[in-house]
Amino acid sequence: MIHTNEQLTLKYQDVIKKRNITQLCHFTKSANLPGILSYNEGILSTDKINNVDNEIPQDKNRFDNDTSHVCTSVQNINKYYFKNRVNKSSYDLLQQWAVLLIDPKIIDYTTDFCPVNAATKMGKYIIGRGKNEKKRYYAFDCLFDQIIYSSKGKKLYRNLSIPKNNPTDVQAEILISDNIPRKDIIGIAFPKKNIDMEIQRLKLWLDDVIINNLKITTFEEQGWNYNGE
């Protein structure tokens, strides 16, 4: 059955409501925040970044081959990938990280979904426009299946300890087309040890109106460890 764009969007929004999904997460170096929050376009996809002078993509490899979309995780950070990025940046001059919290209502018919890490087998398991099209209507539901084959080929079983708004595989991804506008960024999480410094940095670059419209929280309040554990 072929579904209209409106039907797909309504289906995805219904999943958000039924599962009480309150946020998507996208992590970045905190040094990138002024550039993201100073403009209406917000977070740019790799394709869009490549058209902007002096902008460098966060993930230069993009093994998922979905460079027209921005990667996010559902409700929590992908702790494995985050830990990997933190470790790889340990010798960088700017090492501080932040997580942008995004309104899930941004999800619509242009969105791609992947029940595992999107880079698995070069994006083979991504569901979206031109990618496993027949599965699009239930693409969002697939992230919460009782059994998921992980990026390493192992079976992951959904058990009762997993909150209903968390995907079966913590590495599952929702990929937002083109960009995530600033208006859809609802908050920022920082490590507790850095939060005072990070807020002062934001005040140097951004209007108070922009900052006051954001929920400022900590990794610890979100239940995350800075080292991705």
Backbone as JSON, one array per atom type, in Angstrom:
{
  "sequence": "MIHTNEQLTLKYQDVIKKRNITQLCHFTKSANLPGILSYNEGILSTDKINNVDNEIPQDKNRFDNDTSHVCTSVQNINKYYFKNRVNKSSYDLLQQWAVLLIDPKIIDYTTDFCPVNAATKMGKYIIGRGKNEKKRYYAFDCLFDQIIYSSKGKKLYRNLSIPKNNPTDVQAEILISDNIPRKDIIGIAFPKKNIDMEIQRLKLWLDDVIINNLKITTFEEQGWNYNGE",
  "N": [[0.84, -1.2, 0.0], [0.55, 2.2, -0.83], [1.35, 5.07, 0.92], [0.34, 8.42, 1.65], [2.22, 11.5, 1.96], [1.2, 12.99, 4.08], [-0.14, 11.01, 5.57], [2.02, 9.45, 6.4], [3.43, 11.28, 8.03], [1.49, 11.77, 10.05], [1.31, 9.19, 11.13], [3.89, 8.85, 12.22], [3.9, 10.9, 14.12], [1.98, 9.93, 15.8], [3.26, 7.75, 16.95], [5.16, 9.09, 18.48], [3.5, 10.34, 20.38], [2.18, 8.12, 21.62], [4.29, 6.75, 22.73], [5.39, 8.57, 24.36], [7.6, 10.19, 23.7], [9.9, 12.65, 24.25], [12.11, 14.03, 23.4], [14.7, 14.37, 20.93], [18.17, 13.68, 20.39], [21.25, 15.31, 19.71], [24.64, 15.37, 19.52], [27.43, 17.6, 19.86], [30.48, 19.53, 19.52], [30.88, 21.94, 22.05], [31.87, 24.34, 21.22], [30.74, 24.75, 18.78], [28.22, 25.69, 19.21], [27.51, 28.54, 19.21], [27.55, 29.09, 16.43], [25.54, 27.4, 15.54], [23.25, 28.24, 16.95], [22.98, 30.89, 16.37], [21.76, 31.31, 14.01], [18.79, 30.91, 12.0], [18.64, 28.52, 10.59], [19.88, 26.56, 12.09], [21.01, 23.36, 12.98], [22.97, 21.92, 10.53], [22.84, 19.61, 7.75], [25.38, 17.36, 6.46], [25.63, 17.74, 3.69], [24.66, 20.35, 3.41], [26.46, 21.75, 5.02], [28.77, 21.46, 3.56], [28.42, 23.33, 1.64], [28.88, 25.7, 2.8], [31.16, 28.21, 3.64], [34.11, 27.68, 5.55], [32.98, 25.88, 7.31], [33.01, 22.78, 9.0], [32.2, 19.39, 8.71], [30.9, 17.39, 11.38], [31.12, 14.58, 11.41], [33.18, 13.35, 9.24], [33.31, 11.1, 7.7], [30.85, 9.67, 7.43], [29.63, 6.99, 7.08], [27.12, 6.0, 6.73], [26.16, 6.97, 4.41], [24.18, 8.9, 4.16], [24.13, 11.73, 3.71], [22.49, 13.89, 3.38], [20.96, 14.22, 5.56], [20.51, 14.92, 9.1], [21.9, 13.36, 11.87], [20.26, 11.93, 14.67], [19.54, 10.72, 17.99], [17.17, 8.77, 19.91], [15.56, 10.09, 22.62], [17.75, 9.59, 24.4], [21.4, 9.9, 24.43], [23.48, 8.24, 22.0], [25.37, 6.21, 23.54], [27.63, 4.68, 22.99], [28.72, 5.58, 20.55], [29.12, 8.21, 21.26], [31.04, 7.99, 23.31], [33.16, 7.04, 21.79], [33.68, 9.27, 20.13], [34.39, 11.2, 22.04], [36.75, 10.09, 23.09], [38.36, 10.1, 20.79], [38.73, 12.78, 20.46], [40.34, 13.61, 22.47], [42.79, 14.89, 22.43], [42.3, 17.25, 21.22], [42.23, 20.81, 20.87], [39.88, 22.13, 21.65], [37.8, 20.56, 23.69], [35.33, 20.26, 24.88], [32.0, 19.03, 25.1], [28.57, 19.07, 24.04], [25.04, 18.38, 24.23], [22.45, 18.75, 22.06], [19.03, 19.21, 22.5], [16.14, 18.18, 20.92], [12.96, 19.0, 19.57], [10.72, 16.42, 19.11], [8.61, 16.66, 17.36], [9.48, 17.51, 14.96], [9.8, 15.41, 13.3], [8.82, 13.99, 10.26], [7.39, 13.09, 7.03], [9.7, 13.26, 5.54], [11.7, 12.23, 7.0], [14.26, 9.88, 7.88], [14.75, 6.55, 9.17], [16.47, 4.31, 11.38], [16.89, 1.19, 12.83], [19.2, 0.34, 14.05], [22.66, 1.33, 14.47], [23.15, 3.77, 12.06], [25.24, 3.65, 10.27], [25.77, 1.02, 9.87], [26.72, -1.55, 7.76], [27.09, 0.27, 5.66], [24.79, 1.9, 5.66], [22.69, 0.18, 5.06], [20.4, -0.56, 6.52], [18.79, 1.63, 6.84], [15.66, 3.24, 6.68], [13.59, 4.96, 4.52], [12.9, 7.68, 2.25], [13.44, 6.37, -0.88], [14.91, 4.38, 0.27], [14.54, 1.24, 1.3], [11.77, 1.48, 0.82], [9.2, 0.21, 1.03], [8.83, -0.29, 3.68], [8.31, 2.05, 4.96], [6.01, 3.09, 6.31], [5.86, 1.79, 8.75], [8.29, 2.4, 9.76], [9.2, 3.94, 11.98], [8.12, 2.51, 14.11], [9.66, 0.22, 13.95], [11.98, 0.7, 15.36], [11.43, -0.04, 17.9], [11.06, -2.72, 18.03], [10.62, -6.12, 19.21], [12.76, -7.83, 18.82], [15.93, -7.04, 17.67], [18.46, -6.94, 15.25], [21.66, -6.28, 15.98], [24.27, -3.82, 15.24], [26.52, -5.37, 15.21], [25.63, -7.77, 14.44], [24.44, -9.31, 16.34], [21.64, -10.61, 18.21], [19.35, -8.44, 19.71], [17.26, -8.24, 22.44], [14.19, -6.87, 23.36], [13.46, -5.9, 26.57], [11.59, -5.73, 29.69], [12.79, -3.78, 31.2], [13.51, -1.68, 29.61], [12.61, 1.57, 28.99], [9.49, 2.69, 27.58], [9.79, 4.75, 25.76], [12.31, 4.51, 24.79], [14.46, 3.24, 22.23], [14.92, -0.19, 21.12], [17.59, -0.84, 20.49], [20.19, 1.06, 21.65], [21.69, 2.44, 19.88], [20.09, 3.11, 17.77], [18.83, 5.27, 15.19], [17.41, 8.43, 14.22], [17.0, 10.25, 11.38], [17.11, 13.46, 10.31], [15.88, 15.43, 7.71], [17.88, 17.61, 5.72], [18.18, 19.99, 7.62], [18.08, 21.01, 11.08], [16.02, 23.28, 12.28], [16.61, 26.25, 14.27], [14.4, 26.89, 15.85], [13.36, 24.45, 16.55], [15.07, 23.4, 18.35], [15.13, 22.63, 21.6], [16.53, 22.56, 23.94], [19.69, 22.32, 25.79], [22.21, 20.14, 26.89], [24.83, 19.93, 29.22], [27.93, 18.65, 30.6], [27.91, 18.51, 34.12], [30.09, 19.62, 35.46], [30.98, 21.54, 33.75], [28.97, 23.38, 33.31], [28.48, 26.04, 34.31], [30.54, 27.55, 33.15], [29.93, 27.09, 30.45], [27.44, 28.31, 30.14], [28.14, 30.98, 30.53], [29.73, 31.35, 28.29], [27.81, 31.09, 26.26], [26.33, 33.4, 26.74], [28.05, 35.33, 25.87], [27.84, 35.2, 23.16], [25.18, 34.97, 22.33], [21.81, 36.3, 22.22], [19.87, 37.11, 25.13], [17.23, 36.35, 24.9], [17.22, 34.14, 23.19], [18.7, 32.28, 24.7], [17.1, 32.08, 27.01], [14.92, 30.77, 26.03], [15.65, 28.2, 25.89], [15.94, 24.99, 27.38], [18.19, 24.49, 29.82], [20.24, 22.0, 30.85], [21.86, 19.22, 32.6], [24.23, 16.58, 31.87], [24.16, 14.72, 33.87], [21.64, 15.1, 35.06], [20.13, 14.14, 33.01], [20.75, 11.52, 33.14], [23.09, 10.61, 32.0], [26.5, 9.65, 31.44], [29.49, 11.48, 31.21], [31.59, 10.23, 29.91], [30.31, 8.52, 28.29], [29.32, 6.19, 29.36]],
  "CA": [[0.0, 0.0, 0.0], [1.28, 3.46, -0.89], [0.8, 6.06, 1.85], [0.63, 9.79, 1.31], [3.13, 12.18, 2.88], [0.43, 13.36, 5.27], [-0.38, 9.79, 6.35], [3.29, 9.07, 7.03], [3.7, 12.23, 9.11], [0.54, 11.5, 11.14], [1.69, 7.92, 11.74], [5.08, 9.07, 13.04], [3.52, 11.72, 15.27], [1.22, 9.06, 16.69], [4.26, 6.98, 17.71], [5.72, 10.02, 19.47], [2.51, 10.53, 21.44], [1.92, 6.87, 22.34], [5.49, 6.32, 23.46], [5.81, 9.68, 25.21], [8.95, 10.63, 23.32], [9.94, 14.08, 24.54], [13.27, 14.7, 22.81], [15.75, 13.72, 20.16], [19.46, 14.18, 20.85], [22.33, 15.47, 18.73], [25.76, 15.94, 20.25], [28.39, 18.4, 19.08], [31.41, 20.29, 20.35], [30.2, 23.15, 22.54], [32.38, 25.47, 20.45], [29.88, 24.9, 17.61], [26.9, 26.18, 19.59], [27.18, 29.88, 18.71], [27.25, 28.99, 15.01], [24.25, 26.71, 15.36], [22.14, 28.96, 17.57], [22.91, 32.28, 15.9], [21.04, 31.36, 12.73], [17.51, 30.19, 11.97], [18.79, 27.17, 10.0], [20.25, 25.65, 13.17], [21.96, 22.28, 12.7], [22.97, 21.63, 9.1], [23.3, 18.31, 7.27], [26.71, 17.4, 5.85], [25.52, 18.35, 2.36], [24.51, 21.81, 3.55], [27.71, 22.28, 5.57], [29.77, 21.49, 2.49], [28.15, 24.51, 0.81], [29.12, 26.88, 3.63], [32.58, 28.46, 3.85], [34.71, 27.55, 6.89], [32.25, 24.93, 8.16], [33.58, 21.44, 8.9], [31.26, 18.4, 9.21], [31.32, 16.7, 12.6], [31.51, 13.24, 11.0], [33.64, 13.51, 7.86], [33.22, 9.84, 6.97], [29.44, 9.38, 7.16], [29.53, 5.65, 6.49], [25.72, 5.68, 6.44], [25.87, 7.51, 3.07], [22.95, 9.7, 4.21], [24.69, 13.06, 4.01], [21.45, 14.93, 3.28], [20.2, 14.19, 6.81], [21.19, 15.13, 10.37], [21.7, 12.2, 12.75], [19.83, 12.12, 16.06], [19.13, 9.52, 18.71], [15.84, 8.92, 20.53], [15.43, 10.28, 24.07], [19.07, 9.59, 25.04], [22.51, 9.87, 23.5], [24.09, 6.96, 21.64], [26.51, 6.27, 24.46], [28.81, 4.04, 22.4], [29.31, 6.49, 19.57], [29.57, 9.4, 21.99], [32.3, 7.65, 23.98], [34.16, 6.96, 20.74], [34.03, 10.63, 19.69], [35.09, 11.87, 23.13], [38.1, 9.53, 23.13], [39.12, 10.53, 19.62], [38.99, 14.22, 20.54], [41.0, 13.87, 23.75], [43.95, 15.77, 22.25], [41.87, 18.46, 20.54], [42.32, 22.04, 21.66], [38.55, 22.32, 22.22], [37.36, 19.21, 24.01], [34.04, 20.23, 25.57], [30.89, 18.56, 24.29], [27.22, 19.4, 24.47], [23.99, 17.65, 23.53], [21.28, 19.57, 21.72], [17.76, 18.5, 22.67], [15.33, 18.59, 19.77], [11.54, 18.68, 19.63], [10.44, 15.29, 18.2], [7.58, 17.0, 16.39], [10.13, 17.78, 13.68], [9.74, 14.18, 12.49], [7.76, 13.98, 9.27], [7.56, 12.14, 5.93], [11.05, 13.37, 4.97], [12.62, 11.65, 7.98], [14.73, 8.5, 7.73], [14.84, 5.83, 10.44], [17.32, 3.12, 11.37], [16.76, 0.52, 14.13], [20.55, 0.15, 14.58], [23.54, 2.41, 14.03], [22.87, 4.0, 10.64], [26.42, 3.33, 9.47], [25.87, -0.43, 9.71], [26.74, -2.01, 6.36], [27.01, 1.44, 4.77], [23.43, 2.44, 5.59], [21.78, -0.82, 4.52], [19.17, -0.73, 7.29], [18.04, 2.88, 6.89], [14.35, 3.21, 6.02], [13.16, 6.32, 4.19], [12.67, 7.92, 0.83], [14.45, 5.73, -1.71], [15.65, 3.41, 1.06], [13.59, 0.29, 1.88], [10.52, 2.26, 0.74], [8.01, -0.55, 1.42], [8.75, -0.35, 5.14], [8.28, 3.41, 5.5], [4.89, 3.38, 7.2], [6.17, 1.25, 10.08], [9.72, 2.64, 9.99], [9.42, 4.41, 13.35], [7.8, 1.38, 15.0], [10.74, -0.78, 13.88], [13.0, 1.01, 16.35], [10.99, -0.57, 19.19], [10.75, -4.15, 17.85], [11.02, -7.02, 20.3], [14.08, -8.36, 18.48], [16.69, -6.22, 16.73], [19.8, -7.43, 14.96], [22.52, -5.13, 16.25], [25.28, -3.49, 14.24], [27.52, -6.44, 15.2], [24.97, -9.0, 14.01], [23.87, -10.04, 17.48], [20.24, -10.34, 18.51], [19.04, -7.66, 20.9], [15.88, -8.49, 22.84], [13.58, -5.81, 24.14], [12.96, -6.42, 27.84], [10.72, -4.83, 30.43], [13.56, -2.7, 31.83], [13.69, -0.59, 28.65], [11.45, 2.48, 28.98], [8.75, 2.59, 26.31], [10.22, 5.79, 24.82], [13.67, 4.2, 24.36], [14.51, 2.18, 21.23], [15.49, -1.46, 21.56], [19.03, -0.66, 20.37], [20.53, 2.43, 22.03], [22.33, 3.09, 18.75], [19.09, 3.43, 16.73], [18.93, 6.68, 14.78], [16.41, 9.14, 13.43], [17.77, 11.15, 10.54], [16.26, 14.59, 9.93], [16.26, 15.93, 6.38], [18.45, 18.94, 5.45], [18.65, 20.74, 8.78], [17.18, 21.12, 12.24], [15.92, 24.72, 12.54], [16.82, 26.68, 15.65], [13.13, 26.9, 16.59], [13.07, 23.09, 17.01], [16.03, 23.05, 19.39], [14.41, 23.0, 22.82], [17.41, 22.59, 25.1], [21.09, 21.9, 25.68], [22.75, 19.47, 28.07], [26.28, 20.01, 29.39], [28.43, 18.01, 31.81], [27.68, 19.38, 35.28], [31.33, 20.31, 35.83], [31.25, 22.62, 32.8], [27.77, 24.12, 32.96], [28.59, 27.48, 34.57], [31.41, 28.11, 32.12], [29.25, 27.03, 29.15], [26.39, 29.33, 30.12], [28.81, 32.27, 30.33], [30.12, 31.38, 26.88], [26.61, 31.35, 25.45], [25.93, 34.78, 26.93], [28.95, 36.18, 25.09], [27.53, 35.08, 21.75], [23.76, 34.91, 21.99], [20.86, 37.15, 22.93], [19.23, 36.48, 26.28], [15.95, 35.77, 24.46], [17.51, 32.8, 22.66], [19.12, 31.42, 25.82], [15.98, 31.87, 27.92], [13.96, 29.86, 25.39], [16.22, 26.86, 25.9], [16.08, 24.26, 28.64], [19.6, 24.19, 30.08], [20.28, 20.88, 31.79], [23.17, 18.57, 32.67], [24.29, 15.16, 31.52], [23.8, 13.95, 35.07], [20.18, 15.18, 35.19], [19.57, 13.29, 31.95], [21.13, 10.14, 33.41], [24.19, 10.26, 31.13], [27.88, 9.8, 31.93], [30.25, 12.24, 30.21], [32.44, 9.32, 29.17], [29.49, 7.67, 27.45], [29.11, 4.89, 30.0]],
  "C": [[0.87, 1.25, 0.0], [0.6, 4.48, 0.01], [1.21, 7.46, 1.41], [1.62, 10.38, 2.32], [2.43, 12.55, 4.18], [0.18, 12.15, 6.17], [0.89, 9.35, 7.07], [3.59, 9.97, 8.22], [2.78, 11.98, 10.31], [0.88, 10.21, 11.87], [2.88, 8.12, 12.68], [4.76, 9.9, 14.28], [2.73, 10.92, 16.29], [2.17, 8.2, 17.54], [4.86, 7.85, 18.81], [4.79, 10.16, 20.66], [2.33, 9.27, 22.28], [3.1, 6.44, 23.19], [6.06, 7.43, 24.36], [7.27, 10.07, 24.96], [9.0, 12.14, 23.44], [11.11, 14.8, 23.88], [14.07, 13.76, 21.91], [17.05, 14.37, 20.59], [20.48, 14.23, 19.73], [23.5, 16.09, 19.45], [26.75, 16.61, 19.31], [29.38, 19.04, 20.04], [30.7, 21.58, 20.8], [30.69, 24.4, 21.81], [31.52, 25.74, 19.21], [28.54, 25.57, 17.93], [26.58, 27.59, 19.1], [26.82, 29.87, 17.22], [25.91, 28.36, 14.73], [23.09, 27.59, 15.81], [22.01, 30.42, 17.14], [22.07, 32.44, 14.64], [19.79, 30.5, 12.75], [17.64, 28.77, 11.45], [19.23, 26.14, 11.02], [21.31, 24.64, 12.77], [21.85, 21.91, 11.22], [23.4, 20.2, 8.81], [24.69, 18.47, 6.66], [26.65, 18.06, 4.47], [25.43, 19.86, 2.45], [25.79, 22.44, 4.1], [28.75, 22.42, 4.48], [29.58, 22.69, 1.55], [28.38, 25.82, 1.56], [30.62, 27.04, 3.87], [32.96, 28.29, 5.32], [33.93, 26.65, 7.83], [32.81, 23.54, 7.91], [32.57, 20.44, 9.46], [31.79, 17.7, 10.46], [31.81, 15.3, 12.29], [31.89, 13.3, 9.52], [33.43, 12.25, 7.04], [31.8, 9.52, 6.52], [29.26, 8.06, 6.4], [28.09, 5.22, 6.22], [25.3, 6.17, 5.05], [24.6, 8.36, 3.02], [23.3, 11.14, 4.54], [23.68, 14.2, 3.87], [20.63, 15.03, 4.56], [21.11, 14.43, 8.02], [20.87, 13.97, 11.31], [21.25, 12.62, 14.15], [19.55, 10.76, 16.68], [17.83, 9.82, 19.46], [15.96, 8.98, 22.05], [16.78, 10.39, 24.79], [20.17, 9.61, 23.99], [22.88, 8.42, 23.16], [25.4, 6.87, 22.41], [27.78, 5.65, 23.87], [29.51, 4.96, 21.42], [29.84, 7.73, 20.26], [30.92, 9.14, 22.67], [33.44, 7.6, 22.97], [34.62, 8.35, 20.31], [34.79, 11.38, 20.77], [36.54, 11.39, 23.19], [38.96, 10.02, 21.98], [39.49, 12.01, 19.67], [39.8, 14.6, 21.78], [42.21, 14.8, 23.64], [43.59, 17.05, 21.49], [42.01, 19.67, 21.47], [41.0, 22.32, 22.37], [37.91, 20.96, 22.44], [35.95, 19.13, 24.58], [32.92, 19.84, 24.59], [29.56, 19.01, 24.89], [26.24, 18.54, 23.68], [22.81, 18.59, 23.31], [20.03, 18.7, 21.81], [16.76, 19.07, 21.66], [13.89, 18.14, 19.95], [11.23, 17.55, 18.64], [9.36, 15.58, 17.17], [8.16, 17.36, 15.03], [10.04, 16.58, 12.75], [8.55, 14.23, 11.54], [8.1, 13.01, 8.14], [8.94, 12.2, 5.29], [12.1, 12.69, 5.83], [13.0, 10.22, 7.62], [14.89, 7.88, 9.11], [15.79, 4.65, 10.3], [17.28, 2.46, 12.75], [18.1, 0.2, 14.8], [21.39, 1.36, 14.19], [23.42, 2.57, 12.51], [24.04, 3.66, 9.73], [26.58, 1.84, 9.21], [25.73, -0.83, 8.24], [26.43, -0.87, 5.39], [25.57, 1.93, 4.57], [22.38, 1.47, 5.09], [20.42, -0.86, 5.21], [18.36, 0.56, 7.47], [16.75, 2.74, 6.09], [13.91, 4.65, 5.77], [12.91, 6.45, 2.71], [13.8, 7.32, -0.01], [15.26, 4.68, -0.98], [14.65, 2.47, 1.75], [12.18, 0.89, 1.93], [9.28, 1.52, 1.28], [7.8, -0.57, 2.93], [8.49, 1.02, 5.78], [7.17, 3.66, 6.52], [5.18, 2.92, 8.64], [7.64, 1.49, 10.47], [10.02, 3.05, 11.43], [9.16, 3.27, 14.33], [8.94, 0.37, 15.06], [11.83, -0.54, 14.92], [12.69, 0.38, 17.71], [10.61, -2.05, 19.1], [11.26, -4.98, 19.01], [12.4, -7.62, 20.07], [14.71, -7.48, 17.41], [18.03, -6.92, 16.49], [20.76, -6.25, 15.02], [23.52, -4.93, 15.13], [26.37, -4.56, 14.15], [26.9, -7.79, 14.85], [24.36, -9.82, 15.13], [22.41, -9.66, 17.66], [20.13, -9.5, 19.79], [17.57, -7.85, 21.21], [15.37, -7.32, 23.68], [13.02, -6.4, 25.43], [12.19, -5.34, 28.6], [11.47, -3.67, 31.09], [13.78, -1.51, 30.89], [12.46, 0.3, 28.67], [10.78, 2.48, 27.6], [9.17, 3.65, 25.3], [11.68, 5.62, 24.39], [13.67, 3.1, 23.31], [15.16, 0.92, 21.79], [17.02, -1.41, 21.54], [19.35, 0.8, 20.66], [21.18, 3.19, 20.87], [21.37, 3.39, 17.59], [19.14, 4.92, 16.43], [17.69, 7.15, 14.03], [17.15, 10.23, 12.68], [16.86, 12.22, 9.94], [16.77, 15.23, 8.64], [16.77, 17.37, 6.41], [19.03, 19.67, 6.66], [17.63, 20.67, 9.9], [17.12, 22.59, 12.61], [16.11, 25.06, 14.02], [15.54, 26.61, 16.47], [12.77, 25.52, 17.13], [14.09, 22.57, 18.02], [15.47, 23.55, 20.72], [15.3, 23.06, 24.06], [18.82, 22.17, 24.78], [21.49, 21.24, 26.99], [24.27, 19.57, 28.05], [26.69, 19.11, 30.56], [28.31, 18.98, 32.98], [28.92, 20.21, 35.61], [31.6, 21.53, 34.94], [30.12, 23.64, 32.68], [27.88, 25.63, 33.21], [29.43, 28.17, 33.5], [30.68, 28.16, 30.77], [28.14, 28.08, 29.05], [27.0, 30.72, 29.9], [29.27, 32.43, 28.89], [28.93, 31.73, 25.99], [26.21, 32.82, 25.53], [26.83, 35.76, 26.18], [28.52, 36.26, 23.63], [26.06, 35.3, 21.4], [22.92, 35.9, 22.8], [20.22, 36.38, 24.08], [17.92, 35.79, 25.88], [16.15, 34.35, 23.95], [17.85, 31.84, 23.8], [17.94, 31.09, 26.72], [14.91, 30.93, 27.35], [14.43, 28.42, 25.39], [16.19, 26.27, 27.31], [17.55, 23.91, 28.81], [19.65, 23.12, 31.17], [21.67, 20.26, 31.79], [23.08, 17.12, 32.22], [23.76, 14.33, 32.69], [22.29, 13.96, 35.28], [19.49, 14.3, 34.15], [19.9, 11.81, 32.16], [22.28, 9.66, 32.53], [25.52, 10.46, 31.84], [28.66, 10.51, 30.83], [31.13, 11.33, 29.35], [31.64, 8.32, 28.33], [29.21, 6.32, 28.05], [27.75, 4.85, 30.69]]
}
